[in-house]
Amino acid sequence: MKRHLISAADLTRDDALLVLDTAEEMARVADRPIKKLPTLRGRTVVNLFFEDSTRTRISFEAAAKRLSADVINFSAKGSSVSKGESLKDTALTLEAMGADAVVIRHHASGAPHRLATSGWIGGSVVNAGDGTHEHPTQALLDAFTMRRHLAGAPDGGPTFHRGPGDGTGRDLEGRRITIVGDVLHSRVARSNVALLGTLGAHVTLVAPPTLLPIGVESWPCEVSYDLDAVLAKSDAVMMLRVQSERMNAAFFPTEREYARRYGLDGARMAALPEHAIVMHPGPMNRGMEITAEVADSGRCTVVEQVANGVSVRMAVLYLLLGGNEPAVATATPRTEETKQA
């Protein structure tokens, strides 16, 4: 495993499978009465968040605490950043306090890369979302969720799980994933296109032309402007939130027009194959990109994705900081020799 996790594109197929398989082990810990491992005892993880976050920040905090790490939560609001402190000075402060890992979310694309390569800190850097660039742990938890539902039989056959199952050792070869919505401003879409392609999936982006980035034709995916045309052959549909806070122009006529053309409602969900799942990275705008009927249906995996996010982030922190020993220790059966000893 590499020292930092900055981009999903940095992960090879073996890297990605290592994280996903380790996350399967971590998920079993969540079923225990005591959901803790001593793996990172004595290590310090800093959550450095310059943007608002609920799921990601709490997920990383829960992951670190379940691995027995010490957690420091840093929010730009109410800190010296609001007084004009630079990212460099903040990083040097964290280094002086002995941070072993820094989980950073920043409004500027490239900030995690700068932190990882500048020499300001000696610990590992995990990108928790930088501007409109990337969000690699979100892509990993999405792939983890898809693999549990869609991974084929061990012999490579087309058998699908009717519910979440153990996807250990499997990739997403041949699965068709459709990502719909505001691709232009979506770091989740960029990370998912890179990671899902690495895992062998076929990705199709669906959006109005105004919400597709320049150069998207060079991405390892297909592009469509017609949602209805791709639903019938999709194994998973991921709806993206329209990020109004990042928009400084009119990218579509009205919200009603957008929902009519690119929103997922009950009728469109019925057009999906029986095994297909509906995903959303959150937070959802109900009535915009997804209706309440779909969001609350049994085929929607939003809440499951949040639970899987803790397991995946536990795996990432363990692999970056923990090292070489098994993530989940197994008890050694007692033999006559050990009893006598």
Short mmCIF file of C-alpha atoms in Angstrom, two decimals:
data_model
loop_
_atom_site.label_atom_id
_atom_site.label_comp_id
_atom_site.label_asym_id
_atom_site.label_seq_id
_atom_site.Cartn_x
_atom_site.Cartn_y
_atom_site.Cartn_z
CA MET A 1 0.00 0.00 0.00
CA LYS A 2 1.23 3.48 -0.81
CA ARG A 3 2.02 6.09 1.83
CA HIS A 4 -0.79 8.48 0.83
CA LEU A 5 -4.24 8.17 -0.74
CA ILE A 6 -4.70 11.24 -2.94
CA SER A 7 -6.41 9.95 -6.08
CA ALA A 8 -8.37 6.87 -7.08
CA ALA A 9 -6.34 6.88 -10.29
CA ASP A 10 -3.22 6.07 -8.24
CA LEU A 11 -4.63 2.68 -7.25
CA THR A 12 -3.84 -0.41 -9.29
CA ARG A 13 -6.33 -3.27 -9.48
CA ASP A 14 -4.37 -5.13 -6.79
CA ASP A 15 -4.29 -2.02 -4.55
CA ALA A 16 -8.04 -1.57 -4.88
CA LEU A 17 -8.81 -5.23 -4.19
CA LEU A 18 -6.52 -5.14 -1.15
CA VAL A 19 -8.48 -2.21 0.30
CA LEU A 20 -11.86 -3.78 -0.52
CA ASP A 21 -10.91 -7.20 0.88
CA THR A 22 -9.52 -5.59 4.04
CA ALA A 23 -12.77 -3.64 4.35
CA GLU A 24 -14.68 -6.94 4.30
CA GLU A 25 -12.68 -7.99 7.36
CA MET A 26 -13.38 -4.66 9.02
CA ALA A 27 -17.11 -4.99 8.29
CA ARG A 28 -17.21 -8.14 10.40
CA VAL A 29 -16.00 -6.11 13.37
CA ALA A 30 -19.16 -3.99 13.14
CA ASP A 31 -21.22 -7.10 13.93
CA ARG A 32 -19.41 -7.65 17.21
CA PRO A 33 -20.76 -6.42 20.58
CA ILE A 34 -17.53 -4.43 21.04
CA LYS A 35 -16.69 -2.74 17.74
CA LYS A 36 -13.01 -2.01 18.43
CA LEU A 37 -9.59 -3.23 17.37
CA PRO A 38 -6.28 -2.26 19.05
CA THR A 39 -4.52 -1.93 15.69
CA LEU A 40 -3.73 1.83 15.74
CA ARG A 41 -3.39 2.34 19.49
CA GLY A 42 -1.01 5.24 20.13
CA ARG A 43 -1.40 6.69 16.61
CA THR A 44 -2.90 10.15 16.06
CA VAL A 45 -5.29 10.88 13.17
CA VAL A 46 -6.23 14.48 12.41
CA ASN A 47 -9.42 15.28 10.51
CA LEU A 48 -8.57 18.56 8.77
CA PHE A 49 -11.80 19.86 7.23
CA PHE A 50 -11.92 23.19 5.42
CA GLU A 51 -15.40 22.46 4.00
CA ASP A 52 -18.67 21.47 5.63
CA SER A 53 -19.18 17.73 5.99
CA THR A 54 -21.36 15.33 7.93
CA ARG A 55 -20.98 11.80 6.58
CA THR A 56 -17.31 11.90 5.61
CA ARG A 57 -16.00 13.57 8.77
CA ILE A 58 -18.02 11.39 11.14
CA SER A 59 -17.15 8.29 9.09
CA PHE A 60 -13.40 8.94 9.32
CA GLU A 61 -13.73 9.72 13.02
CA ALA A 62 -15.63 6.50 13.69
CA ALA A 63 -13.14 4.51 11.59
CA ALA A 64 -10.12 5.86 13.47
CA LYS A 65 -11.73 5.35 16.88
CA ARG A 66 -12.72 1.77 16.06
CA LEU A 67 -9.04 1.14 15.34
CA SER A 68 -8.18 2.70 18.77
CA ALA A 69 -6.39 5.72 17.27
CA ASP A 70 -6.44 9.12 18.96
CA VAL A 71 -8.55 11.51 16.88
CA ILE A 72 -8.24 15.29 16.61
CA ASN A 73 -11.05 17.05 14.73
CA PHE A 74 -10.06 20.34 13.09
CA SER A 75 -12.65 22.63 11.54
CA ALA A 76 -11.60 25.72 9.61
CA LYS A 77 -14.50 27.65 11.10
CA GLY A 78 -13.46 28.89 14.52
CA SER A 79 -9.77 28.16 13.91
CA SER A 80 -6.79 30.35 13.04
CA VAL A 81 -7.63 29.74 9.36
CA SER A 82 -10.41 32.30 9.75
CA LYS A 83 -7.69 34.73 10.88
CA GLY A 84 -5.70 34.17 7.70
CA GLU A 85 -3.45 31.24 8.62
CA SER A 86 -2.12 29.42 5.55
CA LEU A 87 -2.36 25.70 4.81
CA LYS A 88 1.42 25.46 5.30
CA ASP A 89 1.35 26.93 8.80
CA THR A 90 -1.61 24.74 9.76
CA ALA A 91 0.27 21.68 8.49
CA LEU A 92 3.44 22.61 10.39
CA THR A 93 1.37 23.00 13.54
CA LEU A 94 -0.11 19.52 13.11
CA GLU A 95 3.34 18.06 12.44
CA ALA A 96 4.64 19.64 15.64
CA MET A 97 1.80 17.94 17.52
CA GLY A 98 2.81 14.54 16.14
CA ALA A 99 0.06 13.73 13.63
CA ASP A 100 0.55 10.28 12.10
CA ALA A 101 -2.15 10.79 9.46
CA VAL A 102 -4.03 13.82 8.17
CA VAL A 103 -7.44 13.38 6.57
CA ILE A 104 -8.03 16.56 4.59
CA ARG A 105 -11.06 18.03 2.85
CA HIS A 106 -10.40 21.32 1.09
CA HIS A 107 -12.26 23.61 -1.28
CA ALA A 108 -9.19 23.95 -3.52
CA SER A 109 -8.44 21.14 -5.95
CA GLY A 110 -4.90 19.87 -5.38
CA ALA A 111 -4.59 20.83 -1.70
CA PRO A 112 -4.12 17.20 -0.49
CA HIS A 113 -1.44 16.62 -3.14
CA ARG A 114 0.34 19.78 -2.04
CA LEU A 115 0.19 18.63 1.58
CA ALA A 116 1.52 15.18 0.71
CA THR A 117 4.44 16.34 -1.46
CA SER A 118 5.51 19.57 0.27
CA GLY A 119 7.46 18.01 3.12
CA TRP A 120 5.44 20.02 5.65
CA ILE A 121 4.28 16.87 7.42
CA GLY A 122 5.82 13.43 7.78
CA GLY A 123 2.63 11.43 8.20
CA SER A 124 0.22 9.94 5.68
CA VAL A 125 -2.29 12.14 3.84
CA VAL A 126 -5.78 10.94 2.91
CA ASN A 127 -7.85 12.98 0.47
CA ALA A 128 -11.40 13.35 1.82
CA GLY A 129 -12.46 15.53 -1.12
CA ASP A 130 -10.65 18.44 -2.79
CA GLY A 131 -12.75 20.94 -4.70
CA THR A 132 -14.14 19.36 -7.86
CA HIS A 133 -11.11 17.07 -8.24
CA GLU A 134 -11.38 13.73 -6.40
CA HIS A 135 -12.86 11.85 -3.44
CA PRO A 136 -11.12 8.45 -3.49
CA THR A 137 -12.60 6.91 -0.32
CA GLN A 138 -16.10 7.62 -1.61
CA ALA A 139 -15.27 5.73 -4.80
CA LEU A 140 -13.88 2.85 -2.74
CA LEU A 141 -17.00 2.58 -0.59
CA ASP A 142 -19.19 2.78 -3.71
CA ALA A 143 -17.19 -0.04 -5.31
CA PHE A 144 -17.41 -2.01 -2.05
CA THR A 145 -21.21 -1.64 -2.07
CA MET A 146 -21.49 -2.59 -5.75
CA ARG A 147 -19.25 -5.59 -5.29
CA ARG A 148 -21.39 -6.93 -2.44
CA HIS A 149 -24.53 -6.70 -4.56
CA LEU A 150 -23.26 -7.33 -8.07
CA ALA A 151 -20.15 -9.49 -7.89
CA GLY A 152 -20.60 -12.64 -9.93
CA ALA A 153 -20.30 -16.20 -8.77
CA PRO A 154 -16.76 -17.41 -7.90
CA ASP A 155 -16.55 -19.19 -11.26
CA GLY A 156 -17.10 -15.90 -13.05
CA GLY A 157 -20.71 -16.64 -13.98
CA PRO A 158 -23.40 -13.97 -14.19
CA THR A 159 -25.08 -14.82 -10.88
CA PHE A 160 -26.00 -11.74 -8.87
CA HIS A 161 -26.65 -11.42 -5.15
CA ARG A 162 -30.22 -10.60 -4.27
CA GLY A 163 -28.88 -8.75 -1.26
CA PRO A 164 -25.50 -7.70 0.09
CA GLY A 165 -23.04 -10.57 0.27
CA ASP A 166 -19.31 -11.11 0.72
CA GLY A 167 -17.46 -9.96 -2.40
CA THR A 168 -13.96 -10.88 -1.21
CA GLY A 169 -11.49 -11.41 -4.04
CA ARG A 170 -13.86 -10.28 -6.79
CA ASP A 171 -13.81 -7.26 -9.05
CA LEU A 172 -16.55 -5.63 -11.15
CA GLU A 173 -15.54 -7.04 -14.53
CA GLY A 174 -18.30 -6.53 -17.10
CA ARG A 175 -20.72 -4.71 -14.80
CA ARG A 176 -22.42 -1.65 -16.29
CA ILE A 177 -22.52 1.39 -14.02
CA THR A 178 -24.44 4.55 -14.93
CA ILE A 179 -23.55 7.83 -13.21
CA VAL A 180 -26.17 10.55 -13.64
CA GLY A 181 -26.23 14.26 -12.91
CA ASP A 182 -23.84 17.10 -12.17
CA VAL A 183 -20.61 15.50 -13.42
CA LEU A 184 -19.01 18.90 -14.01
CA HIS A 185 -18.74 19.75 -10.31
CA SER A 186 -18.54 16.18 -8.99
CA ARG A 187 -15.32 14.87 -7.43
CA VAL A 188 -17.24 11.65 -6.72
CA ALA A 189 -17.83 11.08 -10.44
CA ARG A 190 -14.16 11.61 -11.30
CA SER A 191 -12.96 9.16 -8.66
CA ASN A 192 -15.59 6.58 -9.55
CA VAL A 193 -14.81 6.68 -13.27
CA ALA A 194 -11.13 6.01 -12.51
CA LEU A 195 -11.65 3.29 -9.90
CA LEU A 196 -14.53 1.44 -11.58
CA GLY A 197 -12.55 1.34 -14.81
CA THR A 198 -9.60 -0.16 -12.92
CA LEU A 199 -11.93 -2.83 -11.51
CA GLY A 200 -13.21 -3.73 -14.99
CA ALA A 201 -16.63 -2.06 -14.97
CA HIS A 202 -18.14 -0.22 -17.95
CA VAL A 203 -19.12 3.30 -16.89
CA THR A 204 -21.59 5.59 -18.65
CA LEU A 205 -21.99 9.24 -17.68
CA VAL A 206 -25.43 10.76 -18.24
CA ALA A 207 -25.89 14.52 -17.95
CA PRO A 208 -26.96 17.58 -19.90
CA PRO A 209 -24.10 18.92 -22.05
CA THR A 210 -23.72 21.95 -19.77
CA LEU A 211 -22.93 19.70 -16.79
CA LEU A 212 -20.18 17.67 -18.47
CA PRO A 213 -16.55 18.85 -18.13
CA ILE A 214 -14.39 19.84 -21.05
CA GLY A 215 -12.31 16.85 -22.20
CA VAL A 216 -14.73 14.22 -20.86
CA GLU A 217 -14.35 12.34 -24.15
CA SER A 218 -10.84 11.36 -23.03
CA TRP A 219 -12.11 9.73 -19.82
CA PRO A 220 -12.32 5.92 -19.72
CA CYS A 221 -16.12 5.89 -20.02
CA GLU A 222 -19.03 6.50 -22.38
CA VAL A 223 -21.23 9.59 -22.40
CA SER A 224 -24.97 9.81 -23.01
CA TYR A 225 -27.52 12.61 -22.83
CA ASP A 226 -30.52 10.25 -22.61
CA LEU A 227 -31.13 8.62 -19.22
CA ASP A 228 -34.01 6.43 -20.41
CA ALA A 229 -31.85 4.89 -23.14
CA VAL A 230 -29.30 3.41 -20.70
CA LEU A 231 -31.44 2.29 -17.74
CA ALA A 232 -32.42 -1.12 -19.10
CA LYS A 233 -28.79 -2.27 -19.35
CA SER A 234 -27.52 -0.78 -16.06
CA ASP A 235 -26.45 -2.93 -13.11
CA ALA A 236 -26.19 0.12 -10.85
CA VAL A 237 -27.34 3.72 -11.22
CA MET A 238 -25.60 6.41 -9.19
CA MET A 239 -27.44 9.71 -8.88
CA LEU A 240 -25.31 12.81 -8.25
CA ARG A 241 -26.45 15.88 -6.34
CA VAL A 242 -26.77 19.12 -8.30
CA GLN A 243 -24.15 21.25 -6.54
CA SER A 244 -25.82 24.64 -6.64
CA GLU A 245 -23.25 26.10 -4.23
CA ARG A 246 -20.53 25.66 -6.87
CA MET A 247 -22.57 27.13 -9.72
CA ASN A 248 -22.18 30.73 -10.85
CA ALA A 249 -24.36 30.46 -13.97
CA ALA A 250 -27.57 28.84 -15.21
CA PHE A 251 -26.65 25.31 -16.28
CA PHE A 252 -30.25 24.18 -16.97
CA PRO A 253 -33.58 26.02 -17.44
CA THR A 254 -35.42 25.05 -14.25
CA GLU A 255 -35.26 22.46 -11.47
CA ARG A 256 -38.49 20.93 -12.76
CA GLU A 257 -37.02 20.56 -16.25
CA TYR A 258 -33.89 18.94 -14.83
CA ALA A 259 -35.90 16.50 -12.71
CA ARG A 260 -38.05 15.57 -15.72
CA ARG A 261 -35.05 14.79 -17.93
CA TYR A 262 -32.45 13.50 -15.46
CA GLY A 263 -34.25 12.67 -12.21
CA LEU A 264 -34.83 9.08 -11.09
CA ASP A 265 -38.48 8.39 -10.24
CA GLY A 266 -40.53 5.25 -9.71
CA ALA A 267 -41.23 4.75 -13.41
CA ARG A 268 -37.56 4.95 -14.33
CA MET A 269 -36.60 2.66 -11.45
CA ALA A 270 -39.06 0.08 -12.80
CA ALA A 271 -37.16 0.14 -16.11
CA LEU A 272 -33.99 -1.10 -14.38
CA PRO A 273 -33.09 -4.81 -14.43
CA GLU A 274 -34.40 -6.72 -11.40
CA HIS A 275 -30.96 -7.03 -9.78
CA ALA A 276 -29.94 -3.38 -10.30
CA ILE A 277 -29.31 -1.07 -7.35
CA VAL A 278 -29.73 2.69 -6.92
CA MET A 279 -26.90 4.64 -5.28
CA HIS A 280 -26.30 8.20 -4.12
CA PRO A 281 -23.17 9.63 -2.42
CA GLY A 282 -25.30 12.02 -0.34
CA PRO A 283 -26.59 14.43 0.66
CA MET A 284 -29.71 13.86 -1.45
CA ASN A 285 -31.94 16.56 -2.89
CA ARG A 286 -35.24 14.70 -2.79
CA GLY A 287 -37.49 15.74 -5.63
CA MET A 288 -34.56 16.94 -7.71
CA GLU A 289 -32.25 14.13 -8.85
CA ILE A 290 -34.14 11.42 -6.93
CA THR A 291 -37.74 11.13 -5.72
CA ALA A 292 -38.69 10.13 -2.18
CA GLU A 293 -40.25 6.95 -3.58
CA VAL A 294 -36.90 5.81 -4.99
CA ALA A 295 -34.81 7.07 -2.06
CA ASP A 296 -36.93 5.09 0.42
CA SER A 297 -37.17 1.94 -1.71
CA GLY A 298 -35.45 -1.34 -0.92
CA ARG A 299 -33.25 -0.97 -4.00
CA CYS A 300 -31.63 2.24 -2.75
CA THR A 301 -28.32 1.63 -0.95
CA VAL A 302 -27.70 5.11 0.51
CA VAL A 303 -27.77 4.06 4.17
CA GLU A 304 -25.77 0.91 3.39
CA GLN A 305 -23.15 3.09 1.68
CA VAL A 306 -22.74 5.10 4.90
CA ALA A 307 -22.17 1.92 6.93
CA ASN A 308 -19.75 0.59 4.31
CA GLY A 309 -17.90 3.90 4.39
CA VAL A 310 -16.75 3.25 7.95
CA SER A 311 -15.41 -0.20 7.03
CA VAL A 312 -13.60 1.11 3.94
CA ARG A 313 -12.04 4.01 5.83
CA MET A 314 -10.95 1.65 8.59
CA ALA A 315 -9.23 -0.41 5.89
CA VAL A 316 -7.52 2.67 4.40
CA LEU A 317 -6.24 3.92 7.76
CA TYR A 318 -5.11 0.43 8.74
CA LEU A 319 -3.21 -0.14 5.49
CA LEU A 320 -1.57 3.30 5.59
CA LEU A 321 -0.66 3.25 9.28
CA GLY A 322 -1.05 -0.27 10.62
CA GLY A 323 1.12 -2.31 8.47
CA ASN A 324 1.75 -5.88 7.90
CA GLU A 325 -0.07 -7.81 10.60
CA PRO A 326 -3.58 -9.16 9.97
CA ALA A 327 -6.22 -6.47 10.46
CA VAL A 328 -8.45 -8.75 12.51
CA ALA A 329 -6.58 -11.14 14.75
CA THR A 330 -7.87 -14.67 14.93
CA ALA A 331 -7.72 -16.67 18.13
CA THR A 332 -5.14 -19.48 18.15
CA PRO A 333 -6.77 -22.78 19.14
CA ARG A 334 -5.32 -24.21 22.32
CA THR A 335 -3.52 -27.52 21.98
CA GLU A 336 -2.21 -29.83 24.69
CA GLU A 337 1.28 -28.31 24.29
CA THR A 338 0.03 -24.73 24.79
CA LYS A 339 -2.07 -25.76 27.76
CA GLN A 340 0.97 -27.35 29.43
CA ALA A 341 3.11 -24.30 28.62
#
